[in-house]
XYZ file of N, CA and C in Angstrom:
729
model
N -162.997 17.695 228.739
C -161.785 18.200 228.247
C -161.200 17.162 227.192
N -161.346 15.932 227.428
C -160.957 14.944 226.497
C -161.545 15.057 225.241
N -162.865 15.309 225.275
C -163.576 15.442 223.876
C -163.265 16.764 223.266
N -162.988 17.711 224.020
C -162.620 18.969 223.470
C -161.244 18.866 222.850
N -160.304 18.277 223.384
C -158.938 18.009 222.802
C -159.098 17.097 221.456
N -159.907 15.970 221.485
C -159.985 15.263 220.431
C -160.752 15.956 219.271
N -161.744 16.762 219.688
C -162.350 17.529 218.580
C -161.403 18.484 217.955
N -160.597 19.211 218.782
C -159.656 20.044 218.193
C -158.694 19.460 217.256
N -158.159 18.223 217.741
C -157.126 17.411 216.953
C -157.849 16.893 215.562
N -159.089 16.572 215.759
C -159.805 16.078 214.451
C -160.008 17.264 213.411
N -160.324 18.453 214.094
C -160.615 19.477 213.250
C -159.288 20.012 212.474
N -158.074 19.964 213.251
C -156.925 20.255 212.766
C -156.397 19.307 211.584
N -156.648 18.052 211.882
C -156.419 16.914 210.952
C -157.271 17.297 209.611
N -158.513 17.481 209.939
C -159.370 17.700 208.682
C -158.862 19.066 207.881
N -158.428 19.969 208.558
C -157.990 21.117 207.830
C -156.781 20.825 207.055
N -155.845 20.094 207.772
C -154.613 19.659 207.149
C -154.913 18.880 205.850
N -155.708 17.857 205.931
C -156.174 16.993 204.849
C -156.765 17.823 203.754
N -157.691 18.739 204.233
C -158.413 19.542 203.171
C -157.314 20.503 202.373
N -156.357 21.046 203.154
C -155.387 21.884 202.581
C -154.607 21.163 201.505
N -154.155 19.896 201.940
C -153.266 19.089 201.094
C -154.128 18.584 199.881
N -155.405 18.289 199.942
C -156.276 17.953 198.876
C -156.312 19.144 197.933
N -156.653 20.349 198.455
C -156.763 21.489 197.689
C -155.432 21.725 196.843
N -154.334 21.561 197.609
C -152.953 21.725 196.923
C -152.755 20.933 195.830
N -153.104 19.554 196.164
C -152.929 18.529 194.978
C -153.800 18.789 193.764
N -155.029 19.328 194.080
C -155.916 19.671 192.984
C -155.583 20.911 192.182
N -154.910 21.877 192.852
C -154.450 23.114 192.387
C -153.081 22.952 191.489
N -152.220 22.146 191.829
C -151.063 21.994 191.078
C -151.424 21.506 189.688
N -152.227 20.667 189.336
C -152.454 20.449 187.928
C -153.106 21.604 187.254
N -153.914 22.373 187.923
C -154.497 23.581 187.271
C -153.473 24.526 187.124
N -152.591 24.804 187.890
C -151.352 25.747 187.705
C -150.552 25.180 186.525
N -150.238 23.856 186.507
C -149.463 23.308 185.365
C -150.195 23.586 184.057
N -151.498 23.343 184.002
C -152.338 23.583 182.773
C -152.334 25.158 182.526
N -152.344 25.838 183.365
C -152.310 27.417 183.081
C -150.998 27.758 182.650
N -149.861 27.254 183.267
C -148.539 27.494 182.641
C -148.417 27.024 181.242
N -149.007 25.792 180.873
C -148.922 25.288 179.527
C -149.548 26.201 178.586
N -150.772 26.718 179.027
C -151.644 27.556 178.191
C -150.854 28.871 177.914
N -150.217 29.382 178.838
C -149.448 30.558 178.748
C -148.294 30.491 177.766
N -147.566 29.365 177.853
C -146.499 29.058 176.829
C -146.999 28.928 175.468
N -148.176 28.212 175.346
C -148.757 28.047 173.992
C -149.140 29.389 173.371
N -149.820 30.194 174.317
C -150.126 31.479 173.741
C -148.978 32.314 173.441
N -147.889 32.190 174.180
C -146.728 33.015 173.816
C -146.044 32.501 172.558
N -146.146 31.184 172.367
C -145.596 30.655 171.083
C -146.367 31.232 169.885
N -147.715 31.195 169.945
C -148.452 31.826 168.886
C -148.208 33.235 168.667
N -147.896 33.895 169.679
C -147.641 35.397 169.526
C -146.415 35.622 168.684
N -145.412 34.672 168.775
C -144.169 34.884 168.013
C -143.905 34.053 166.918
N -144.933 33.136 166.537
C -144.622 32.192 165.359
C -145.927 32.464 164.497
N -145.695 32.081 163.198
C -146.596 32.043 162.128
C -147.497 30.814 162.126
N -148.769 30.909 162.125
C -149.485 29.717 162.275
C -149.523 28.804 160.943
N -149.137 29.362 159.788
C -149.191 28.601 158.631
C -147.897 27.724 158.389
N -146.798 28.364 158.568
C -145.499 27.870 158.380
C -144.792 27.202 159.644
N -145.408 27.710 160.818
C -144.831 27.448 162.206
C -143.494 28.026 162.409
N -143.028 28.930 161.509
C -141.871 29.679 161.783
C -142.061 30.905 162.713
N -140.932 31.535 163.028
C -140.982 32.773 163.555
C -141.693 33.769 162.746
N -142.620 34.655 163.292
C -143.239 35.775 162.657
C -142.345 36.984 162.891
N -142.845 38.128 162.399
C -142.107 39.455 162.563
C -141.690 39.777 164.070
N -142.599 39.575 164.888
C -142.376 39.746 166.344
C -141.390 38.934 166.813
N -141.513 37.750 166.424
C -140.480 36.653 167.047
C -139.147 36.940 166.566
N -138.947 37.245 165.307
C -137.627 37.702 164.682
C -137.107 38.761 165.433
N -137.922 39.858 165.601
C -137.278 40.984 166.250
C -137.021 40.887 167.797
N -137.681 39.848 168.464
C -137.446 39.648 169.826
C -136.094 38.890 170.042
N -135.586 38.251 168.936
C -134.294 37.631 169.081
C -133.157 38.458 169.604
N -133.396 39.877 169.243
C -132.298 40.872 169.702
C -132.203 40.889 171.063
N -133.283 40.686 171.917
C -133.432 40.750 173.296
C -133.217 39.391 173.998
N -132.864 38.325 173.150
C -132.578 37.055 173.840
C -131.172 36.843 174.099
N -130.758 36.616 175.349
C -129.389 36.481 175.813
C -128.666 35.528 175.127
N -129.171 34.454 174.849
C -128.524 33.244 174.063
C -128.405 33.372 172.609
N -129.090 34.523 172.102
C -128.913 34.736 170.641
C -127.526 35.263 170.251
N -126.904 34.647 169.391
C -125.570 34.926 169.045
C -125.362 36.338 168.196
N -126.528 36.693 167.662
C -126.638 37.855 166.864
C -126.478 37.485 165.394
N -126.612 38.426 164.599
C -126.527 38.185 163.211
C -125.744 39.251 162.380
N -125.096 38.901 161.358
C -124.456 39.875 160.479
C -125.084 39.936 159.060
N -125.892 39.073 158.714
C -126.568 39.127 157.373
C -128.034 38.897 157.647
N -128.802 40.088 157.018
C -130.283 40.023 157.057
C -130.635 39.852 155.589
N -131.601 38.849 155.332
C -131.979 38.609 154.045
C -133.518 38.743 153.858
N -134.020 39.270 152.857
C -135.463 39.362 152.639
C -135.776 38.816 151.372
N -136.911 37.927 151.293
C -137.233 37.208 150.043
C -138.624 37.243 149.906
N -139.124 37.128 148.661
C -140.612 36.853 148.358
C -140.728 36.072 147.135
N -141.752 35.409 147.029
C -142.150 34.439 146.028
C -142.557 35.106 144.720
N -141.880 34.840 143.698
C -142.307 35.530 142.315
C -143.596 34.933 141.863
N -144.352 36.018 141.334
C -145.714 35.500 140.652
C -146.589 34.835 141.762
N -146.502 35.119 143.045
C -147.364 34.371 143.940
C -148.759 34.680 143.794
N -149.158 35.902 143.577
C -150.510 36.230 143.296
C -151.204 35.423 142.175
N -150.313 35.153 141.098
C -151.030 34.224 139.894
C -151.270 32.785 140.517
N -150.594 32.403 141.373
C -150.668 31.031 141.992
C -151.964 31.088 142.726
N -152.279 32.004 143.548
C -153.495 32.217 144.293
C -154.628 32.335 143.331
N -154.418 33.188 142.380
C -155.601 33.548 141.429
C -155.931 32.344 140.570
N -154.811 31.492 140.106
C -155.115 30.523 139.303
C -155.377 29.218 139.891
N -154.982 28.916 141.124
C -155.205 27.610 141.844
C -155.993 27.834 143.293
N -156.109 28.910 143.718
C -156.786 29.111 144.976
C -155.868 29.260 146.116
N -156.343 29.726 147.364
C -155.488 30.119 148.381
C -154.891 28.848 149.027
N -155.610 27.742 149.039
C -155.259 26.459 149.647
C -154.010 25.983 148.974
N -153.810 26.136 147.628
C -152.632 25.701 146.916
C -151.576 26.755 147.193
N -151.926 28.116 147.322
C -150.974 29.127 147.827
C -150.399 28.654 149.143
N -151.304 28.290 150.039
C -150.700 27.933 151.449
C -149.753 26.729 151.343
N -150.156 25.724 150.525
C -149.118 24.603 150.404
C -147.709 25.084 149.780
N -147.866 26.064 148.907
C -146.587 26.486 148.338
C -145.690 27.165 149.370
N -146.386 28.073 150.213
C -145.726 28.825 151.348
C -145.143 27.904 152.506
N -145.864 26.839 152.605
C -145.326 25.917 153.490
C -143.885 25.232 153.085
N -143.989 24.870 151.860
C -142.824 24.164 151.323
C -141.752 25.216 151.163
N -141.999 26.493 150.742
C -140.803 27.496 150.756
C -140.346 27.849 152.219
N -141.317 27.827 153.081
C -140.753 28.031 154.515
C -139.825 26.944 154.931
N -140.269 25.704 154.577
C -139.448 24.450 154.943
C -137.983 24.683 154.395
N -138.004 25.024 153.118
C -136.683 25.207 152.293
C -135.839 26.250 152.948
N -136.446 27.336 153.231
C -135.671 28.505 153.897
C -135.275 28.202 155.333
N -136.055 27.348 156.058
C -135.703 26.917 157.435
C -134.364 26.034 157.397
N -134.331 25.161 156.366
C -133.079 24.307 156.117
C -132.030 25.227 155.703
N -132.095 26.161 154.900
C -131.167 26.950 154.410
C -130.651 27.997 155.542
N -131.573 28.392 156.439
C -131.021 29.069 157.619
C -130.361 28.356 158.604
N -130.781 27.194 158.767
C -130.113 26.152 159.872
C -128.673 25.836 159.222
N -128.479 25.587 157.899
C -127.251 25.294 157.386
C -126.234 26.426 157.666
N -126.716 27.714 157.677
C -125.855 28.904 157.962
C -125.910 29.223 159.392
N -126.494 28.427 160.254
C -126.459 28.793 161.723
C -127.416 29.934 162.056
N -128.412 30.273 161.348
C -129.415 31.276 161.507
C -130.795 30.884 161.650
N -131.773 31.730 161.660
C -133.175 31.438 161.599
C -133.922 32.070 160.627
N -135.032 31.476 160.217
C -135.946 31.987 159.105
C -137.173 32.397 159.698
N -137.908 33.383 159.189
C -139.164 33.885 159.677
C -140.133 34.255 158.590
N -141.440 34.120 158.725
C -142.409 34.522 157.611
C -142.849 35.928 158.329
N -142.713 36.969 157.505
C -143.193 38.270 158.035
C -144.602 38.604 157.637
N -144.940 38.253 156.302
C -146.347 38.461 155.942
C -146.498 37.941 154.581
N -147.656 37.499 154.181
C -147.928 36.907 152.887
C -146.995 36.083 152.376
N -146.305 36.331 151.232
C -145.338 35.577 150.725
C -143.876 36.066 150.979
N -143.812 36.930 152.035
C -142.483 37.494 152.313
C -141.828 36.927 153.535
N -140.525 36.530 153.282
C -139.722 35.768 154.221
C -138.549 36.574 154.728
N -137.863 36.376 155.818
C -136.647 36.981 156.288
C -135.815 35.964 156.954
N -134.512 36.041 156.587
C -133.410 35.307 157.250
C -132.533 36.102 158.118
N -132.017 35.664 159.269
C -131.110 36.395 160.087
C -130.056 35.346 160.157
N -128.936 35.699 159.778
C -127.714 34.717 159.810
C -126.447 35.256 160.198
N -125.674 34.495 161.025
C -124.340 35.005 161.462
C -123.403 35.134 160.248
N -122.288 35.857 160.455
C -121.350 35.858 159.339
C -120.547 34.648 159.088
N -120.986 33.976 158.085
C -120.279 32.823 157.641
C -120.107 32.976 156.113
N -119.143 33.647 155.666
C -118.863 33.836 154.206
C -119.362 35.172 153.671
N -119.064 35.286 152.389
C -119.391 36.514 151.639
C -120.883 36.628 151.495
N -121.582 37.817 151.808
C -122.962 38.017 151.655
C -123.481 37.594 150.327
N -122.941 37.810 149.298
C -123.507 37.585 148.012
C -123.354 36.041 147.767
N -122.342 35.362 148.302
C -122.259 33.851 148.115
C -123.327 33.240 148.960
N -123.456 33.659 150.214
C -124.509 33.101 151.124
C -125.973 33.348 150.463
N -126.177 34.576 150.041
C -127.622 34.731 149.368
C -127.825 33.828 148.162
N -126.827 33.712 147.338
C -126.922 32.844 146.052
C -127.278 31.389 146.637
N -126.565 30.880 147.760
C -126.853 29.616 148.229
C -128.316 29.437 148.758
N -128.607 30.435 149.427
C -130.138 30.319 149.976
C -131.079 30.340 148.927
N -130.922 31.152 147.816
C -131.888 31.253 146.729
C -131.789 29.983 145.930
N -130.639 29.348 145.871
C -130.403 28.005 145.117
C -131.287 26.884 145.920
N -131.107 27.039 147.207
C -131.851 25.922 148.044
C -133.312 26.123 148.156
N -133.884 27.277 147.609
C -135.299 27.647 147.793
C -136.127 27.511 146.485
N -135.349 27.672 145.351
C -136.170 27.731 144.074
C -136.347 26.164 143.578
N -137.163 26.020 142.535
C -137.482 24.702 142.071
C -138.880 24.260 142.196
N -139.179 23.268 141.290
C -140.589 22.834 141.295
C -141.125 22.474 142.730
N -142.301 22.737 143.032
C -143.092 22.348 144.181
C -144.325 21.708 143.937
N -144.386 20.384 144.444
C -145.640 19.637 144.238
C -146.713 19.959 145.144
N -147.929 20.237 144.630
C -148.963 20.650 145.440
C -150.231 19.927 144.993
N -151.257 19.692 145.793
C -152.426 19.121 145.517
C -153.488 20.121 145.027
N -154.138 19.982 143.945
C -155.165 20.989 143.568
C -156.406 20.101 143.336
N -157.534 20.868 143.018
C -158.741 20.131 142.762
C -158.739 19.252 141.483
N -157.722 19.509 140.729
C -157.695 18.621 139.418
C -156.543 17.658 139.596
N -156.006 17.535 140.732
C -154.926 16.531 140.988
C -153.587 17.141 141.299
N -152.609 16.454 141.572
C -151.232 16.973 141.780
C -150.771 17.754 140.665
N -150.025 18.931 141.014
C -149.423 19.691 140.023
C -148.044 20.129 140.526
N -147.012 20.234 139.640
C -145.874 20.749 140.039
C -145.533 22.129 139.573
N -145.478 23.049 140.510
C -145.414 24.534 140.182
C -144.001 24.928 140.215
N -143.497 25.541 139.134
C -142.130 26.132 139.063
C -142.170 27.331 140.009
N -141.121 27.292 140.861
C -141.153 28.350 141.938
C -139.824 29.057 141.772
N -139.876 30.404 141.896
C -138.710 31.219 142.152
C -138.760 32.339 143.069
N -137.738 32.805 143.567
C -137.773 33.878 144.515
C -136.958 35.042 144.174
N -137.227 36.196 144.666
C -136.428 37.388 144.544
C -135.862 37.668 146.057
N -134.538 38.043 146.131
C -133.964 38.280 147.444
C -133.182 39.479 147.538
N -133.153 40.073 148.624
C -132.186 41.287 148.915
C -131.574 40.973 150.264
N -130.269 41.290 150.372
C -129.627 40.968 151.491
C -128.641 42.158 151.899
N -128.300 42.194 153.127
C -127.407 43.237 153.669
C -126.588 42.808 154.901
N -125.409 43.473 155.097
C -124.653 43.143 156.118
C -124.916 44.242 157.259
N -124.991 43.854 158.489
C -125.393 44.984 159.652
C -124.262 44.810 160.530
N -123.970 45.833 161.313
C -123.054 45.903 162.376
C -123.656 45.256 163.744
N -122.838 44.846 164.700
C -123.368 44.213 165.891
C -124.311 45.110 166.582
N -124.233 46.505 166.541
C -125.144 47.191 167.283
C -126.231 47.798 166.336
N -126.505 47.353 165.159
C -127.535 47.644 164.242
C -128.694 46.938 164.564
N -129.935 47.637 164.453
C -131.118 46.797 164.599
C -131.529 46.051 163.389
N -132.192 44.961 163.607
C -132.566 44.040 162.509
C -133.734 44.822 161.689
N -134.647 45.422 162.419
C -135.640 46.034 161.826
C -135.318 47.404 161.145
N -134.643 48.225 162.037
C -134.393 49.728 161.545
C -133.307 49.778 160.373
N -132.395 48.687 160.439
C -131.326 48.717 159.564
C -131.461 47.517 158.682
N -131.420 46.319 159.183
C -131.432 45.026 158.470
C -132.456 44.891 157.482
N -133.725 44.958 157.812
C -134.903 44.811 156.980
C -135.021 45.899 156.082
N -134.644 47.076 156.336
C -134.825 48.217 155.430
C -133.867 48.199 154.399
N -132.643 47.859 154.671
C -131.571 47.787 153.534
C -131.798 46.601 152.840
N -132.234 45.549 153.305
C -132.482 44.246 152.574
C -133.793 44.548 151.535
N -134.682 45.185 152.059
C -135.821 45.518 151.247
C -135.467 46.470 150.037
N -134.516 47.360 150.277
C -133.929 48.231 149.127
C -133.236 47.283 148.164
N -132.507 46.407 148.667
C -131.749 45.490 147.833
C -132.747 44.597 146.930
N -133.715 44.170 147.626
C -134.664 43.259 146.948
C -135.299 44.017 145.823
N -135.640 45.351 146.080
C -136.297 46.180 144.946
C -135.288 46.226 143.721
N -134.032 46.377 143.841
C -133.160 46.306 142.881
C -132.995 45.139 142.095
N -133.068 43.864 142.908
C -133.151 42.650 142.371
C -134.288 42.381 141.470
N -135.455 42.892 141.797
C -136.704 42.695 141.160
C -136.600 43.614 139.780
N -135.795 44.675 139.718
C -135.887 45.553 138.610
C -134.913 44.996 137.511
N -134.072 43.928 137.978
C -133.197 43.361 136.824
C -134.024 42.630 135.853
N -133.554 42.816 134.663
C -134.250 42.005 133.535
C -133.383 40.844 133.219
N -132.303 40.678 133.693
C -131.517 39.390 133.579
C -130.420 39.434 134.723
N -129.768 38.265 134.850
C -128.842 38.178 135.851
C -129.502 37.518 137.097
N -128.840 37.354 138.228
C -129.245 36.666 139.422
C -130.410 37.350 140.014
N -131.411 36.608 140.596
C -132.601 37.159 141.302
C -132.412 37.645 142.675
N -131.260 38.034 142.944
C -130.803 38.594 144.328
C -129.915 39.694 144.089
N -129.849 40.477 145.075
C -129.018 41.774 145.143
C -128.548 42.143 146.638
N -127.330 42.513 146.807
C -126.854 42.921 148.068
C -126.872 44.408 148.229
N -127.130 44.923 149.351
C -127.310 46.310 149.713
C -125.918 46.933 149.656
N -125.786 48.133 148.947
C -124.562 48.890 148.945
C -124.834 50.229 149.486
N -123.867 50.923 150.101
C -124.136 52.402 150.627
C -124.486 53.175 149.363
N -125.631 53.960 149.629
C -126.129 54.770 148.575
C -127.252 54.384 147.746
N -127.558 52.947 147.957
C -128.795 52.415 147.215
C -129.984 53.048 147.776
N -131.010 53.321 147.025
C -132.260 53.879 147.404
C -133.363 53.250 146.834
N -134.562 53.359 147.392
C -135.675 52.894 146.890
C -136.487 54.118 146.308
N -136.910 54.034 145.002
C -137.560 55.301 144.450
C -138.899 55.629 145.255
N -139.263 56.777 145.324
C -140.448 57.287 146.157
C -141.586 56.591 145.474
N -141.758 56.518 144.113
C -142.866 55.915 143.496
C -142.679 54.436 143.063
N -141.982 53.670 144.046
C -141.845 52.253 143.881
C -143.283 51.602 143.866
N -143.319 50.419 143.176
C -144.590 49.772 143.024
C -144.968 49.247 144.417
N -146.386 48.954 144.378
C -146.903 48.524 145.713
C -146.238 47.367 146.328
N -145.694 46.537 145.583
C -145.089 45.329 146.032
C -143.889 45.605 146.902
N -143.190 46.713 146.458
C -141.878 46.959 147.122
C -142.171 47.859 148.275
N -143.258 48.487 148.527
C -143.445 49.196 149.747
C -143.717 48.287 150.927
N -143.109 48.655 152.058
C -143.299 47.872 153.272
C -143.827 48.772 154.345
N -144.674 48.089 155.263
C -145.228 48.946 156.216
C -144.320 49.033 157.557
N -143.094 49.446 157.276
C -142.102 49.500 158.329
C -141.980 50.962 158.910
N -141.857 51.130 160.137
C -141.632 52.437 160.744
C -140.111 52.616 160.873
N -139.683 53.695 160.552
C -138.194 53.974 160.604
C -137.842 55.013 161.601
N -137.034 54.662 162.586
C -136.850 55.505 163.753
C -135.572 56.298 163.426
N -135.509 57.445 163.420
C -134.258 58.265 163.150
C -134.275 59.528 164.257
N -133.255 59.569 165.128
C -132.956 60.461 166.035
C -134.176 60.580 166.979
N -134.649 59.453 167.367
C -135.832 59.499 168.292
C -137.202 59.752 167.774
N -137.298 60.008 166.482
C -138.549 60.257 165.858
C -139.000 59.291 165.127
N -140.301 59.130 165.001
C -140.877 57.975 164.118
C -141.448 58.610 162.888
N -140.868 57.968 161.795
C -141.287 58.345 160.409
C -142.133 57.230 159.887
N -143.433 57.328 159.986
C -144.221 56.208 159.519
C -144.302 56.062 157.995
N -144.176 54.893 157.605
C -144.325 54.644 156.087
C -145.764 53.894 155.860
N -146.162 53.901 154.734
C -147.579 53.327 154.409
C -147.539 52.502 153.299
N -148.507 51.653 153.218
C -148.671 50.766 151.960
C -149.958 51.070 151.368
N -150.078 51.295 150.066
C -151.486 51.691 149.372
C -152.279 50.478 149.362
N -153.518 50.632 149.467
C -154.567 49.540 149.400
C -155.253 49.463 148.023
N -155.235 48.439 147.413
C -155.893 48.360 146.062
C -157.407 47.926 146.358
N -158.201 48.736 146.161
C -159.645 48.655 146.331
C -160.280 48.712 145.082
N -161.010 47.602 144.720
C -161.693 47.573 143.310
C -162.870 48.430 143.166
N -163.367 48.925 144.260
C -164.656 49.640 144.253
C -165.858 48.840 144.557
N -167.024 49.407 144.676
C -168.127 48.698 145.117
C -168.555 47.693 144.004
N -169.220 46.623 144.364
C -169.627 45.555 143.456
C -170.880 46.188 142.732
N -170.990 45.766 141.409
C -172.089 46.109 140.614
C -173.303 45.432 141.064
């Protein structure tokens, strides 16, 4: 009987020790898994080049309880960016976008908002109401333009940089995507059409984008109206088969 009791106690002790060892070995694995999930979630909502929010991250802010909301939505793109890529290569273009992203992030932080890279050379800002929308837009543009020093295959080069911007004011219950980005996009189209004056425009009721707007002004945004989806499309420039 004594040996049976001792055997049972030893078996129970071994089981307890084994469980504890398994638990201690599992905890680091669970921690690493949690970190991996967090990193994956970060990349899903952030742009890998500029490390700013991407479109998904910007739109998710509307569902963040701590997000105070925004009253000004701004859309910007880099003027003549295609010429930079064609003339200096995509690596130089990436350097330019990183610096533009940093400048916009500082401008957004100054106004208590956030910046995001939506795609290519297109950026967006979501800002709370702090001043007149035209004044805020002019300040952001002024903080963004100016020479940007980049490294090329032929040495350092200072590239003159300018942007075009469109901005709008949205109500507290308006959607950033369905109202803010759409109205800001229309305003930016009008800013690009100007031959002189400031390189930005603010949306006013009645502003429209022509149906035959150039490819650069068309955006792949879906507009939701009365519960129905109205898809928009962006033409693709295909040069044809190589000779």
